[in-house]
Amino acid sequence: MANLDTSIEPKNLAIVGAGIMGRCLAWRLSGYGHRITLFDKDSKNHGSAAAYTAAGMLAPFSELEAAEDNIFLLGQHSIALWRDWLKTWNAEDLMAESGTLVLAHRQDIGSLQNFNQQLEAKLNALANQQKEAALLSKQQLSEIEPELAQHFDQANFLKSEAYLDNHAVMDCMAKQLEAAGIRWRENGEISSVSDNQLVSDNGEEAFDHIFDCRGLGAKNDIQSLRAVRGEVLRVYSKEVRLRHMVRLMHPRYRLYLVPKPNHEYVLGATQIESEDYSPLSVRSALELLSALYTIHPGFAEARIVETQSNCRPALPDNQPLIKHGKGLSQINGLFRHGFLLAPALADITARLFHGESQENEELTILSQAIIDSLG
Ligand SMILES: Cc1cc2nc3c(=O)[nH]c(=O)nc-3n(C[C@H](O)[C@H](O)[C@H](O)COP(=O)(O)OP(=O)(O)OC[C@H]3O[C@@H](n4cnc5c(N)ncnc54)[C@H](O)[C@@H]3O)c2cc1C
């Protein structure tokens, strides 16, 4: 179990939405003796959650280029929590802490240099002591990822980044939550969520507190929530053997590649301002696959095993938000960072709910910035 605190009065709690946010929160709240029910419109083993489309990257340094500082700081906290939780579940192999190689072709080397400068400036501003980015020569790259050194002269190595086998993590969490005594109500849409009350197929149900983690399913209640479409491809190649996440710096489109078990790679992702769940477009497929081929020509013989599109739940500032009220909390806006942020947001929400203080000063300041109170 995650915690064991008998000083807290047990409550009857509902978590609506068993995507990555709902699962992390359920885990973080387990062990206090609460009676927790987790609701989802889909089955516990698969569904439409954005978490199933995600690449599973935990990349706070790469994301810092275009994200606010708190994404970076919350991300660091989440990585520590993932490490801890996966150890508890005896599932450490679901996270690979092998780092990211940031690459650019010779003609785009300026983009790589810009990326490095921005990252360094942002880390300095954060007074981050960590010397993260290491510029690798061709020789050093060949020692780390020999197959890439044939096509790239240099790389930036972000050694502390990690990735999860996200499908396996979702499955593992379902099992762990059940073992922790959480009641799962699957395949049933919740038509309304309000203070202490929700409406399910069984009619109105009352709870001491409700946590709304429906992602884009909460759009009617959070007016400023918007959808940002993302498309990914999954390819299979026995010929190409890469161990690290790869990011390609390209002036027009950014591409990432994440190794998965059984010789598969997830390749992504587009970012389109639209609530559009239709299949992968030809344009996106052409751009992503062309970029893939330039990373490693061995991908020419890879097989496309799956294409997927989904939408990320985002707020106007692309920041997450915890809205906390007496009988209802809403946690949403995880945007491109669901796996990177969910454990930290679950931790902050659980502390808020139990009236506990944060672990350290930095997290206290951070929490204040993303917490809002419901009227
Ligand atoms: C292409 C793509 C790539 C991504 N890559 C990454 C990545 O590499 N790393 C990363 O950290 N993040 C990534 N993300 C972002 C991440 O997937 C999202 O931020 C995250 O999934 C949002 O989590 P959530 O739990 O809020 O929403 P979701 O994961 O969408 O879960 C919401 C859940 O609520 C349920 N639900 C909704 N409405 C109702 C209702 N009325 N009743 C009952 N249940 C309901 C849904 O069935 C679902 O299970 C990516 C996203 C996309 C689209």
Coordinates of C-alpha atoms and ligand atoms in Angstrom, one line a residue:
M1 CA 0.0 0.0 0.0
A2 CA 1.1 3.6 -0.7
N3 CA 0.6 5.0 2.8
L4 CA -0.6 3.9 6.2
D5 CA -2.0 6.7 8.3
T6 CA -4.6 5.9 10.9
S7 CA -4.8 9.4 12.3
I8 CA -7.1 10.4 9.4
E9 CA -10.8 9.8 9.6
P10 CA -11.8 7.4 6.8
K11 CA -14.1 8.9 4.2
N12 CA -16.3 7.7 1.3
L13 CA -14.5 9.0 -1.8
A14 CA -15.3 8.9 -5.5
I15 CA -12.7 9.4 -8.3
V16 CA -14.3 10.0 -11.7
G17 CA -12.0 9.1 -14.6
A18 CA -9.5 6.2 -14.4
G19 CA -7.0 7.6 -16.9
I20 CA -3.5 8.3 -15.7
M21 CA -4.6 11.1 -13.4
G22 CA -7.4 9.1 -11.7
R23 CA -5.2 6.0 -11.3
C24 CA -2.3 8.0 -9.7
L25 CA -4.7 9.8 -7.4
A26 CA -6.4 6.5 -6.4
W27 CA -3.0 5.0 -5.5
R28 CA -1.9 8.1 -3.6
L29 CA -5.1 8.1 -1.6
S30 CA -5.1 4.4 -0.9
G31 CA -3.9 3.2 2.5
Y32 CA -5.6 5.9 4.6
G33 CA -8.5 3.7 5.2
H34 CA -10.8 5.6 2.9
R35 CA -13.5 3.8 0.9
I36 CA -12.6 4.7 -2.6
T37 CA -14.7 4.1 -5.8
L38 CA -13.1 4.7 -9.1
F39 CA -15.5 5.3 -12.0
D40 CA -14.8 5.2 -15.7
K41 CA -17.0 5.0 -18.8
D42 CA -14.5 2.5 -20.3
S43 CA -13.1 -0.9 -19.2
K44 CA -10.2 -1.0 -16.7
N45 CA -8.0 -2.7 -19.3
H46 CA -8.4 -0.4 -22.3
G47 CA -10.3 2.6 -23.5
S48 CA -10.3 6.0 -25.0
A49 CA -8.1 7.7 -22.4
A50 CA -5.3 9.9 -23.8
A51 CA -3.0 7.8 -21.5
Y52 CA -3.3 4.9 -24.0
T53 CA -2.1 7.1 -26.9
A54 CA 0.7 8.7 -25.1
A55 CA 4.3 7.8 -25.8
G56 CA 5.0 7.5 -22.0
M57 CA 8.0 9.9 -22.0
L58 CA 9.1 11.5 -18.7
A59 CA 11.1 14.3 -20.3
P60 CA 11.2 17.3 -18.1
F61 CA 14.4 18.7 -19.7
S62 CA 13.3 18.3 -23.3
E63 CA 9.9 19.8 -22.5
L64 CA 11.5 22.8 -20.6
E65 CA 12.3 24.4 -24.0
A66 CA 8.6 25.1 -24.6
A67 CA 7.1 24.7 -21.2
E68 CA 6.9 26.7 -18.0
D69 CA 9.3 26.0 -15.1
N70 CA 6.7 24.3 -12.9
I71 CA 6.2 21.5 -15.5
F72 CA 9.9 20.9 -15.1
L73 CA 9.8 20.9 -11.2
L74 CA 6.6 18.9 -11.0
G75 CA 8.1 16.5 -13.5
Q76 CA 11.2 15.9 -11.4
H77 CA 9.0 15.2 -8.4
S78 CA 6.9 12.7 -10.5
I79 CA 9.9 10.8 -11.7
A80 CA 11.0 10.3 -8.1
L81 CA 7.4 9.1 -7.2
W82 CA 7.3 6.7 -10.3
R83 CA 10.6 5.2 -9.2
D84 CA 9.2 4.7 -5.7
W85 CA 5.8 3.3 -6.8
L86 CA 7.2 1.0 -9.4
K87 CA 9.6 -0.4 -6.8
T88 CA 6.7 -1.0 -4.4
W89 CA 4.8 -2.8 -7.2
N90 CA 7.9 -4.8 -8.1
A91 CA 7.7 -3.4 -11.6
E92 CA 10.8 -1.4 -12.0
D93 CA 11.3 -2.8 -15.5
L94 CA 8.4 -0.7 -16.7
M95 CA 10.5 2.4 -16.6
A96 CA 13.7 2.9 -18.6
E97 CA 16.0 5.6 -17.3
S98 CA 18.3 5.7 -20.2
G99 CA 18.0 9.3 -21.2
T100 CA 17.2 11.2 -24.5
L101 CA 19.4 11.8 -27.4
V102 CA 18.6 15.1 -29.1
L103 CA 19.7 15.1 -32.7
A104 CA 19.8 17.4 -35.7
H105 CA 20.9 16.9 -39.2
R106 CA 23.9 18.9 -40.4
Q107 CA 21.8 21.5 -42.1
D108 CA 19.7 22.0 -38.9
I109 CA 22.5 22.1 -36.4
G110 CA 21.4 25.7 -35.5
S111 CA 18.1 24.3 -34.1
L112 CA 20.1 22.0 -31.8
Q113 CA 22.4 24.9 -30.7
N114 CA 19.3 27.0 -29.9
F115 CA 17.8 24.2 -28.0
N116 CA 21.0 23.8 -25.9
Q117 CA 21.2 27.5 -25.2
Q118 CA 17.6 27.8 -24.2
L119 CA 17.8 24.8 -21.9
E120 CA 21.0 26.0 -20.2
A121 CA 19.5 29.5 -19.7
K122 CA 16.3 28.1 -18.2
L123 CA 18.2 25.7 -15.9
N124 CA 20.4 28.6 -14.7
A125 CA 17.4 30.7 -14.0
L126 CA 16.0 27.9 -12.0
A127 CA 19.3 27.7 -10.1
N128 CA 19.4 24.1 -11.0
Q129 CA 22.7 22.7 -10.1
Q130 CA 22.3 19.7 -12.3
K131 CA 24.6 19.7 -15.3
E132 CA 22.2 17.8 -17.5
A133 CA 23.0 18.4 -21.2
A134 CA 26.2 16.8 -22.4
L135 CA 27.2 17.5 -26.0
L136 CA 28.4 14.3 -27.6
S137 CA 30.9 14.0 -30.4
K138 CA 30.4 11.5 -33.1
Q139 CA 32.7 9.1 -31.3
Q140 CA 30.9 9.5 -28.0
L141 CA 27.5 9.0 -29.8
S142 CA 28.8 5.8 -31.4
E143 CA 29.6 4.5 -27.9
I144 CA 26.1 5.2 -26.6
E145 CA 24.0 4.4 -29.7
P146 CA 26.2 3.1 -32.5
E147 CA 23.5 2.9 -35.2
L148 CA 22.9 6.6 -34.9
A149 CA 26.5 7.7 -35.2
Q150 CA 26.4 6.6 -38.9
H151 CA 24.0 9.4 -39.7
F152 CA 24.7 12.2 -37.1
D153 CA 27.8 14.1 -36.2
Q154 CA 26.8 15.2 -32.8
A155 CA 24.0 14.9 -30.2
N156 CA 22.9 16.4 -27.0
F157 CA 22.4 13.7 -24.3
L158 CA 19.8 14.4 -21.6
K159 CA 20.8 11.6 -19.3
S160 CA 18.2 11.9 -16.6
E161 CA 15.2 11.5 -18.8
A162 CA 13.1 8.3 -18.8
Y163 CA 10.2 6.6 -20.4
L164 CA 7.5 4.3 -19.3
D165 CA 5.9 1.3 -21.0
N166 CA 2.6 3.2 -20.6
H167 CA 0.2 0.4 -21.5
A168 CA 1.9 -2.0 -19.1
V169 CA 1.9 0.8 -16.4
M170 CA -1.9 1.3 -16.8
D171 CA -2.5 -2.5 -16.5
C172 CA -0.1 -2.8 -13.5
M173 CA -1.9 0.1 -11.8
A174 CA -5.3 -1.5 -12.3
K175 CA -4.1 -4.6 -10.5
Q176 CA -2.4 -2.7 -7.7
L177 CA -5.5 -0.6 -7.1
E178 CA -7.7 -3.6 -6.9
A179 CA -5.2 -5.3 -4.5
A180 CA -5.3 -2.1 -2.4
G181 CA -9.1 -2.5 -2.1
I182 CA -10.3 0.2 -4.5
R183 CA -13.7 -0.5 -5.9
W184 CA -13.8 -0.1 -9.7
R185 CA -17.0 0.8 -11.5
E186 CA -16.1 0.4 -15.2
N187 CA -18.1 0.7 -18.4
G188 CA -20.5 3.3 -17.0
E189 CA -20.6 7.0 -18.0
I190 CA -21.1 9.6 -15.2
S191 CA -23.5 12.1 -16.6
S192 CA -23.0 14.8 -13.9
V193 CA -20.5 15.6 -11.2
S194 CA -21.1 18.2 -8.5
D195 CA -20.3 18.8 -4.8
N196 CA -20.6 15.5 -3.0
Q197 CA -22.8 14.1 -5.7
L198 CA -22.6 12.3 -9.0
V199 CA -25.1 10.8 -11.4
S200 CA -24.3 7.3 -12.6
D201 CA -26.3 4.5 -14.3
N202 CA -27.5 3.8 -10.7
G203 CA -29.0 7.3 -10.4
E204 CA -27.7 9.9 -7.9
E205 CA -24.9 8.8 -5.5
A206 CA -23.5 10.8 -2.6
F207 CA -19.9 10.9 -1.4
D208 CA -17.9 12.7 1.2
H209 CA -15.7 14.1 -1.5
I210 CA -15.5 13.7 -5.3
F211 CA -12.3 14.0 -7.4
D212 CA -13.1 14.8 -11.0
C213 CA -10.3 13.4 -13.2
R214 CA -12.3 13.1 -16.5
G215 CA -9.8 14.9 -18.7
L216 CA -11.7 16.2 -21.7
G217 CA -14.8 14.4 -20.4
A218 CA -15.1 17.4 -17.9
K219 CA -15.4 20.0 -20.7
N220 CA -19.0 20.9 -19.8
D221 CA -17.9 21.8 -16.3
I222 CA -14.6 23.5 -17.1
Q223 CA -15.4 26.0 -19.8
S224 CA -11.8 26.9 -20.6
L225 CA -10.7 23.3 -21.3
R226 CA -9.7 22.6 -24.9
A227 CA -8.6 19.7 -26.9
V228 CA -5.2 19.5 -28.6
R229 CA -5.0 16.7 -31.2
G230 CA -2.0 14.4 -31.3
E231 CA -1.2 11.6 -33.7
V232 CA 1.3 8.8 -33.3
L233 CA 2.5 5.7 -35.2
R234 CA 3.8 2.5 -33.7
V235 CA 6.4 0.7 -35.9
Y236 CA 8.0 -2.7 -35.6
S237 CA 11.6 -3.2 -36.7
K238 CA 14.0 -6.0 -35.9
E239 CA 16.7 -4.3 -38.0
V240 CA 16.9 -1.1 -36.0
R241 CA 18.1 -1.4 -32.4
L242 CA 17.8 1.8 -30.4
R243 CA 17.9 1.9 -26.6
H244 CA 17.4 5.6 -26.0
M245 CA 14.5 8.0 -26.7
V246 CA 15.3 10.2 -29.6
R247 CA 14.2 13.8 -30.4
L248 CA 14.9 15.2 -33.8
M249 CA 15.3 19.0 -34.0
H250 CA 13.8 20.1 -37.3
P251 CA 12.8 23.6 -38.3
R252 CA 9.2 22.6 -39.3
Y253 CA 8.3 19.6 -37.2
R254 CA 9.7 18.1 -34.0
L255 CA 9.7 14.3 -33.9
Y256 CA 10.3 12.0 -31.0
L257 CA 10.9 8.3 -31.0
V258 CA 10.4 6.1 -28.0
P259 CA 11.5 2.4 -27.8
K260 CA 8.9 0.0 -26.6
P261 CA 9.1 -3.8 -25.9
N262 CA 9.3 -6.4 -28.7
H263 CA 11.2 -4.3 -31.2
E264 CA 8.5 -1.6 -31.4
Y265 CA 8.9 2.2 -31.4
V266 CA 6.3 4.9 -30.9
L267 CA 6.8 7.8 -33.2
G268 CA 5.1 11.1 -32.6
A269 CA 3.6 13.5 -32.3
T270 CA 1.6 16.1 -34.0
Q271 CA 0.1 19.0 -32.0
I272 CA -3.0 20.4 -33.6
E273 CA -5.5 22.8 -32.0
S274 CA -8.6 20.9 -32.7
E275 CA -11.0 18.5 -31.0
D276 CA -10.6 15.9 -33.8
Y277 CA -10.5 12.2 -33.0
S278 CA -10.5 11.1 -36.7
P279 CA -7.7 8.8 -37.9
L280 CA -4.1 9.9 -38.7
S281 CA -4.0 12.3 -41.7
V282 CA -1.9 11.6 -44.8
R283 CA 0.0 14.9 -44.2
S284 CA 1.0 13.9 -40.6
A285 CA 1.9 10.4 -41.7
L286 CA 4.1 11.7 -44.5
E287 CA 5.9 14.2 -42.2
L288 CA 6.4 11.7 -39.3
L289 CA 7.5 8.9 -41.5
S290 CA 9.9 11.0 -43.6
A291 CA 11.5 12.3 -40.4
L292 CA 11.7 8.7 -39.1
Y293 CA 13.5 7.5 -42.2
T294 CA 16.1 10.3 -41.9
I295 CA 16.9 9.2 -38.3
H296 CA 17.7 5.7 -39.5
P297 CA 17.3 4.3 -43.0
G298 CA 16.8 0.9 -41.5
F299 CA 13.2 2.1 -40.7
A300 CA 12.4 1.8 -44.4
E301 CA 11.7 -1.9 -43.8
A302 CA 9.9 -1.4 -40.5
R303 CA 6.2 -2.3 -40.3
I304 CA 3.5 0.1 -39.3
V305 CA 1.6 -1.8 -36.7
E306 CA -0.7 0.9 -35.4
T307 CA -1.7 4.5 -36.0
Q308 CA -3.5 6.4 -33.3
S309 CA -4.9 9.8 -32.7
N310 CA -6.3 11.3 -29.6
C311 CA -6.7 14.7 -27.8
R312 CA -4.9 16.2 -24.9
P313 CA -6.8 18.1 -22.3
A314 CA -5.4 21.6 -22.1
L315 CA -6.2 24.9 -20.3
P316 CA -5.5 28.3 -21.9
D317 CA -2.0 28.6 -20.3
N318 CA -1.2 24.9 -21.0
Q319 CA -0.6 24.5 -17.2
P320 CA -2.3 21.9 -15.0
L321 CA -4.8 23.0 -12.4
I322 CA -6.1 21.6 -9.2
K323 CA -9.4 23.2 -8.2
H324 CA -10.2 22.3 -4.6
G325 CA -13.5 22.8 -2.9
K326 CA -15.4 21.4 0.0
G327 CA -17.1 18.4 -1.7
L328 CA -15.3 18.4 -5.1
S329 CA -11.9 18.7 -6.5
Q330 CA -11.1 19.0 -10.2
I331 CA -7.7 18.0 -11.5
N332 CA -7.2 18.7 -15.2
G333 CA -5.2 20.4 -17.9
L334 CA -2.4 17.8 -18.0
F335 CA -1.9 18.6 -21.7
R336 CA 1.3 16.9 -23.2
H337 CA 2.5 15.9 -19.7
G338 CA 0.1 13.4 -18.2
F339 CA 2.6 10.8 -17.2
L340 CA 5.1 13.5 -16.3
L341 CA 2.8 15.3 -14.0
A342 CA 0.1 12.9 -12.7
P343 CA 2.1 11.5 -9.7
A344 CA 3.1 15.0 -8.5
L345 CA -0.5 16.3 -8.9
A346 CA -1.8 13.3 -7.0
D347 CA 0.6 14.0 -4.2
I348 CA -0.3 17.7 -4.0
T349 CA -4.1 16.9 -4.1
A350 CA -3.8 14.2 -1.4
R351 CA -1.9 16.5 0.9
L352 CA -4.4 19.3 0.2
F353 CA -7.3 17.0 1.0
H354 CA -5.7 15.7 4.2
G355 CA -4.5 19.2 5.3
E356 CA -0.8 18.0 5.2
S357 CA 2.0 20.4 4.3
Q358 CA 4.2 19.8 1.3
E359 CA 7.5 17.9 1.5
N360 CA 9.6 21.0 0.7
E361 CA 9.5 24.7 0.2
E362 CA 9.8 24.5 -3.6
L363 CA 6.8 22.2 -3.8
T364 CA 4.8 24.5 -1.5
I365 CA 5.3 27.4 -3.8
L366 CA 4.6 25.3 -6.8
S367 CA 1.4 24.0 -5.4
Q368 CA 0.1 27.5 -4.6
A369 CA 0.6 28.4 -8.3
I370 CA -1.6 25.6 -9.6
I371 CA -4.2 25.4 -6.9
D372 CA -7.4 27.3 -7.1
S373 CA -10.3 27.1 -4.8
L374 CA -13.8 26.2 -6.1
G375 CA -16.3 28.9 -5.1
Ligands
LIG1 C1 -0.4 11.7 -29.0 C2 -0.1 12.0 -27.5 C3 1.1 11.7 -27.0 C4 1.4 12.0 -25.6 N1 2.6 11.7 -25.1 C5 2.8 11.9 -23.8 C6 4.1 11.6 -23.2 O1 5.0 11.0 -23.9 N2 4.3 11.8 -21.9 C7 3.3 12.4 -21.1 O2 3.6 12.6 -19.9 N3 2.1 12.7 -21.6 C8 1.8 12.5 -22.9 N4 0.6 12.8 -23.5 C9 -0.4 13.5 -22.6 C10 -1.2 12.5 -21.8 O3 -1.7 11.4 -22.5 C11 -2.4 13.3 -21.2 O4 -1.9 14.5 -20.5 C12 -3.0 12.5 -20.1 O5 -3.5 11.2 -20.6 C13 -4.2 13.2 -19.5 O6 -4.6 12.4 -18.3 P1 -6.1 12.5 -17.7 O7 -6.1 11.3 -16.8 O8 -6.4 13.8 -17.3 O9 -7.0 12.1 -19.0 P2 -7.2 10.8 -19.8 O10 -6.0 10.0 -19.8 O11 -7.8 11.1 -21.1 O12 -8.3 10.0 -18.9 C14 -9.6 10.5 -18.7 C15 -10.5 9.3 -18.2 O13 -11.8 9.8 -17.8 C16 -12.7 8.9 -18.4 N5 -14.0 9.7 -18.5 C17 -14.2 10.8 -19.3 N6 -15.5 11.2 -19.2 C18 -16.1 10.3 -18.4 C19 -17.4 10.2 -17.9 N7 -18.4 11.1 -18.2 N8 -17.7 9.2 -17.0 C20 -16.8 8.3 -16.7 N9 -15.5 8.3 -17.1 C21 -15.2 9.3 -17.9 C22 -12.2 8.4 -19.7 O14 -12.8 7.2 -20.1 C23 -10.7 8.3 -19.3 O15 -10.4 7.0 -18.8 C24 0.3 12.5 -24.8 C25 -0.9 12.7 -25.3 C26 -1.2 12.4 -26.7 C27 -2.6 12.6 -27.3

